[in-house]
mmCIF file of C-alpha atoms in Angstrom:
data_model
loop_
_atom_site.group_PDB
_atom_site.id
_atom_site.type_symbol
_atom_site.label_atom_id
_atom_site.label_comp_id
_atom_site.label_asym_id
_atom_site.label_seq_id
_atom_site.Cartn_x
_atom_site.Cartn_y
_atom_site.Cartn_z
ATOM 1 C CA UNK Z 14 82.842 31.266 12.213
ATOM 2 C CA UNK Z 15 80.169 33.737 11.319
ATOM 3 C CA UNK Z 16 78.199 34.887 14.351
ATOM 4 C CA UNK Z 17 75.730 37.591 15.352
ATOM 5 C CA UNK Z 18 75.062 37.937 19.040
ATOM 6 C CA UNK Z 19 72.252 40.181 20.447
ATOM 7 C CA UNK Z 20 72.413 41.552 23.929
ATOM 8 C CA UNK Z 21 70.689 44.092 26.102
ATOM 9 C CA UNK Z 22 67.312 42.622 26.590
ATOM 10 C CA UNK Z 23 65.443 42.511 29.892
ATOM 11 C CA UNK Z 24 62.457 43.505 31.838
ATOM 12 C CA UNK Z 25 61.348 47.148 31.489
ATOM 13 C CA UNK Z 26 58.194 49.121 32.576
ATOM 14 C CA UNK Z 27 55.906 50.469 29.969
ATOM 15 C CA UNK Z 28 57.357 53.934 28.847
ATOM 16 C CA UNK Z 29 60.854 52.739 29.719
ATOM 17 C CA UNK Z 30 63.920 52.194 27.429
ATOM 18 C CA UNK Z 31 66.388 49.641 26.493
ATOM 19 C CA UNK Z 32 69.299 49.558 24.159
ATOM 20 C CA UNK Z 33 70.041 46.398 22.315
ATOM 21 C CA UNK Z 34 73.320 45.554 20.746
ATOM 22 C CA UNK Z 35 74.148 43.318 17.926
ATOM 23 C CA UNK Z 36 77.821 42.200 17.751
ATOM 24 C CA UNK Z 37 79.152 40.600 14.685
ATOM 25 C CA UNK Z 38 82.169 38.275 14.307
ATOM 26 C CA UNK Z 39 83.533 36.257 11.318
ATOM 27 C CA UNK Z 40 82.689 38.884 8.731
ATOM 28 C CA UNK Z 41 82.968 42.538 8.135
ATOM 29 C CA UNK Z 42 79.688 44.006 9.324
ATOM 30 C CA UNK Z 43 80.323 47.307 7.499
ATOM 31 C CA UNK Z 44 79.638 45.622 4.127
ATOM 32 C CA UNK Z 45 76.110 44.533 4.917
ATOM 33 C CA UNK Z 46 72.673 46.025 5.713
ATOM 34 C CA UNK Z 47 71.472 44.814 9.134
ATOM 35 C CA UNK Z 48 67.872 44.288 10.073
ATOM 36 C CA UNK Z 49 66.076 44.111 13.511
ATOM 37 C CA UNK Z 50 63.026 41.748 13.861
ATOM 38 C CA UNK Z 51 60.897 40.664 16.747
ATOM 39 C CA UNK Z 52 58.554 37.806 17.459
ATOM 40 C CA UNK Z 53 55.912 38.046 20.151
ATOM 41 C CA UNK Z 54 54.369 34.958 21.768
ATOM 42 C CA UNK Z 55 51.730 33.495 19.200
ATOM 43 C CA UNK Z 56 52.567 36.012 16.419
ATOM 44 C CA UNK Z 57 54.437 36.092 13.384
ATOM 45 C CA UNK Z 58 57.872 37.445 13.206
ATOM 46 C CA UNK Z 59 57.926 41.118 11.978
ATOM 47 C CA UNK Z 60 60.549 43.465 10.712
ATOM 48 C CA UNK Z 61 61.237 46.358 13.158
ATOM 49 C CA UNK Z 62 64.071 48.319 11.538
ATOM 50 C CA UNK Z 63 66.949 48.184 9.107
ATOM 51 C CA UNK Z 64 70.203 50.253 8.682
ATOM 52 C CA UNK Z 65 72.283 50.318 5.555
ATOM 53 C CA UNK Z 66 75.926 49.246 5.476
ATOM 54 C CA UNK Z 67 77.397 52.714 6.054
ATOM 55 C CA UNK Z 68 74.459 53.853 8.367
ATOM 56 C CA UNK Z 69 73.253 56.512 5.969
ATOM 57 C CA UNK Z 70 69.847 55.101 5.488
ATOM 58 C CA UNK Z 71 67.398 53.738 8.237
ATOM 59 C CA UNK Z 72 64.102 52.186 7.976
ATOM 60 C CA UNK Z 73 61.426 51.592 10.758
ATOM 61 C CA UNK Z 74 58.141 49.803 11.040
ATOM 62 C CA UNK Z 75 55.283 52.151 11.447
ATOM 63 C CA UNK Z 76 54.650 50.690 14.855
ATOM 64 C CA UNK Z 77 57.993 51.955 16.185
ATOM 65 C CA UNK Z 78 58.647 55.177 14.339
ATOM 66 C CA UNK Z 79 59.516 58.007 16.563
ATOM 67 C CA UNK Z 80 60.253 55.696 19.385
ATOM 68 C CA UNK Z 81 63.117 53.516 18.152
ATOM 69 C CA UNK Z 82 66.512 54.443 16.673
ATOM 70 C CA UNK Z 83 68.841 52.060 14.813
ATOM 71 C CA UNK Z 84 72.545 53.012 14.659
ATOM 72 C CA UNK Z 85 75.900 51.291 13.949
ATOM 73 C CA UNK Z 86 79.547 51.525 14.767
ATOM 74 C CA UNK Z 87 81.356 49.719 12.004
ATOM 75 C CA UNK Z 88 84.636 49.981 13.714
ATOM 76 C CA UNK Z 89 83.305 47.985 16.682
ATOM 77 C CA UNK Z 90 81.466 45.643 14.248
ATOM 78 C CA UNK Z 91 78.168 46.476 16.194
ATOM 79 C CA UNK Z 92 74.682 47.659 15.450
ATOM 80 C CA UNK Z 93 72.372 49.059 18.008
ATOM 81 C CA UNK Z 94 68.699 49.546 18.501
ATOM 82 C CA UNK Z 95 67.670 52.147 21.024
ATOM 83 C CA UNK Z 96 64.090 51.438 22.078
ATOM 84 C CA UNK Z 97 62.279 54.320 23.991
ATOM 85 C CA UNK Z 98 58.648 54.647 25.149
ATOM 86 C CA UNK Z 99 58.288 50.918 25.224
ATOM 87 C CA UNK Z 100 54.785 49.393 25.092
ATOM 88 C CA UNK Z 101 53.560 46.068 26.445
ATOM 89 C CA UNK Z 102 53.092 45.053 22.860
ATOM 90 C CA UNK Z 103 56.720 45.342 22.376
ATOM 91 C CA UNK Z 104 57.295 42.201 24.503
ATOM 92 C CA UNK Z 105 58.940 39.782 22.140
ATOM 93 C CA UNK Z 106 62.288 38.205 21.253
ATOM 94 C CA UNK Z 107 64.344 40.648 19.257
ATOM 95 C CA UNK Z 108 66.744 39.354 16.559
ATOM 96 C CA UNK Z 109 69.251 40.973 14.525
ATOM 97 C CA UNK Z 110 70.037 39.673 11.004
ATOM 98 C CA UNK Z 111 72.472 40.135 8.152
ATOM 99 C CA UNK Z 112 71.351 40.962 4.624
ATOM 100 C CA UNK Z 113 73.615 39.781 1.640
ATOM 101 C CA UNK Z 114 73.180 43.306 0.225
ATOM 102 C CA UNK Z 115 74.260 46.747 1.525
ATOM 103 C CA UNK Z 116 70.850 48.477 1.347
ATOM 104 C CA UNK Z 117 67.528 48.437 3.216
ATOM 105 C CA UNK Z 118 65.101 49.029 0.314
ATOM 106 C CA UNK Z 119 62.336 46.399 0.890
ATOM 107 C CA UNK Z 120 63.932 45.042 3.889
ATOM 108 C CA UNK Z 121 60.728 43.476 5.330
ATOM 109 C CA UNK Z 122 60.197 41.672 1.980
ATOM 110 C CA UNK Z 123 63.687 40.170 1.648
ATOM 111 C CA UNK Z 124 65.200 37.365 3.620
ATOM 112 C CA UNK Z 125 68.381 37.924 5.603
ATOM 113 C CA UNK Z 126 71.008 35.412 5.037
ATOM 114 C CA UNK Z 127 72.043 34.905 8.640
ATOM 115 C CA UNK Z 128 70.290 35.411 12.110
ATOM 116 C CA UNK Z 129 71.213 35.913 15.554
ATOM 117 C CA UNK Z 130 69.723 33.810 18.352
ATOM 118 C CA UNK Z 131 67.684 36.673 19.885
ATOM 119 C CA UNK Z 132 67.357 38.597 23.092
ATOM 120 C CA UNK Z 133 64.149 38.642 25.201
ATOM 121 C CA UNK Z 134 62.549 42.084 25.827
ATOM 122 C CA UNK Z 135 59.590 42.005 28.343
ATOM 123 C CA UNK Z 136 57.631 45.174 28.842
ATOM 124 C CA UNK Z 137 55.487 44.877 31.922
ATOM 125 C CA UNK Z 138 54.491 46.797 35.111
#
């Protein structure tokens, strides 16, 4: 059964860091680009980042550039999102998602074909 499971969310102070994990089962994650998205209360879901199937290409939303880093370990069938210098505006449910294709071009304008259930990140003092 195909599954994506996010973990690593929690409560963090502004300026703090969290590392999210996206663990895949039921398919070979190394064949697919993986995106990270987030949805804050009362707001539309937005693309945060994308990593190509081999990890050679990464993309970031302007709002997180320089603070977030996406990486992957295909041997572990896992993708990570390191989030540094977190801001209160980063409070959201964070989702990972699988793309049918292997690349990240236009990732925020293409629909993934499978989504995880999300993990809550709360940035507050």
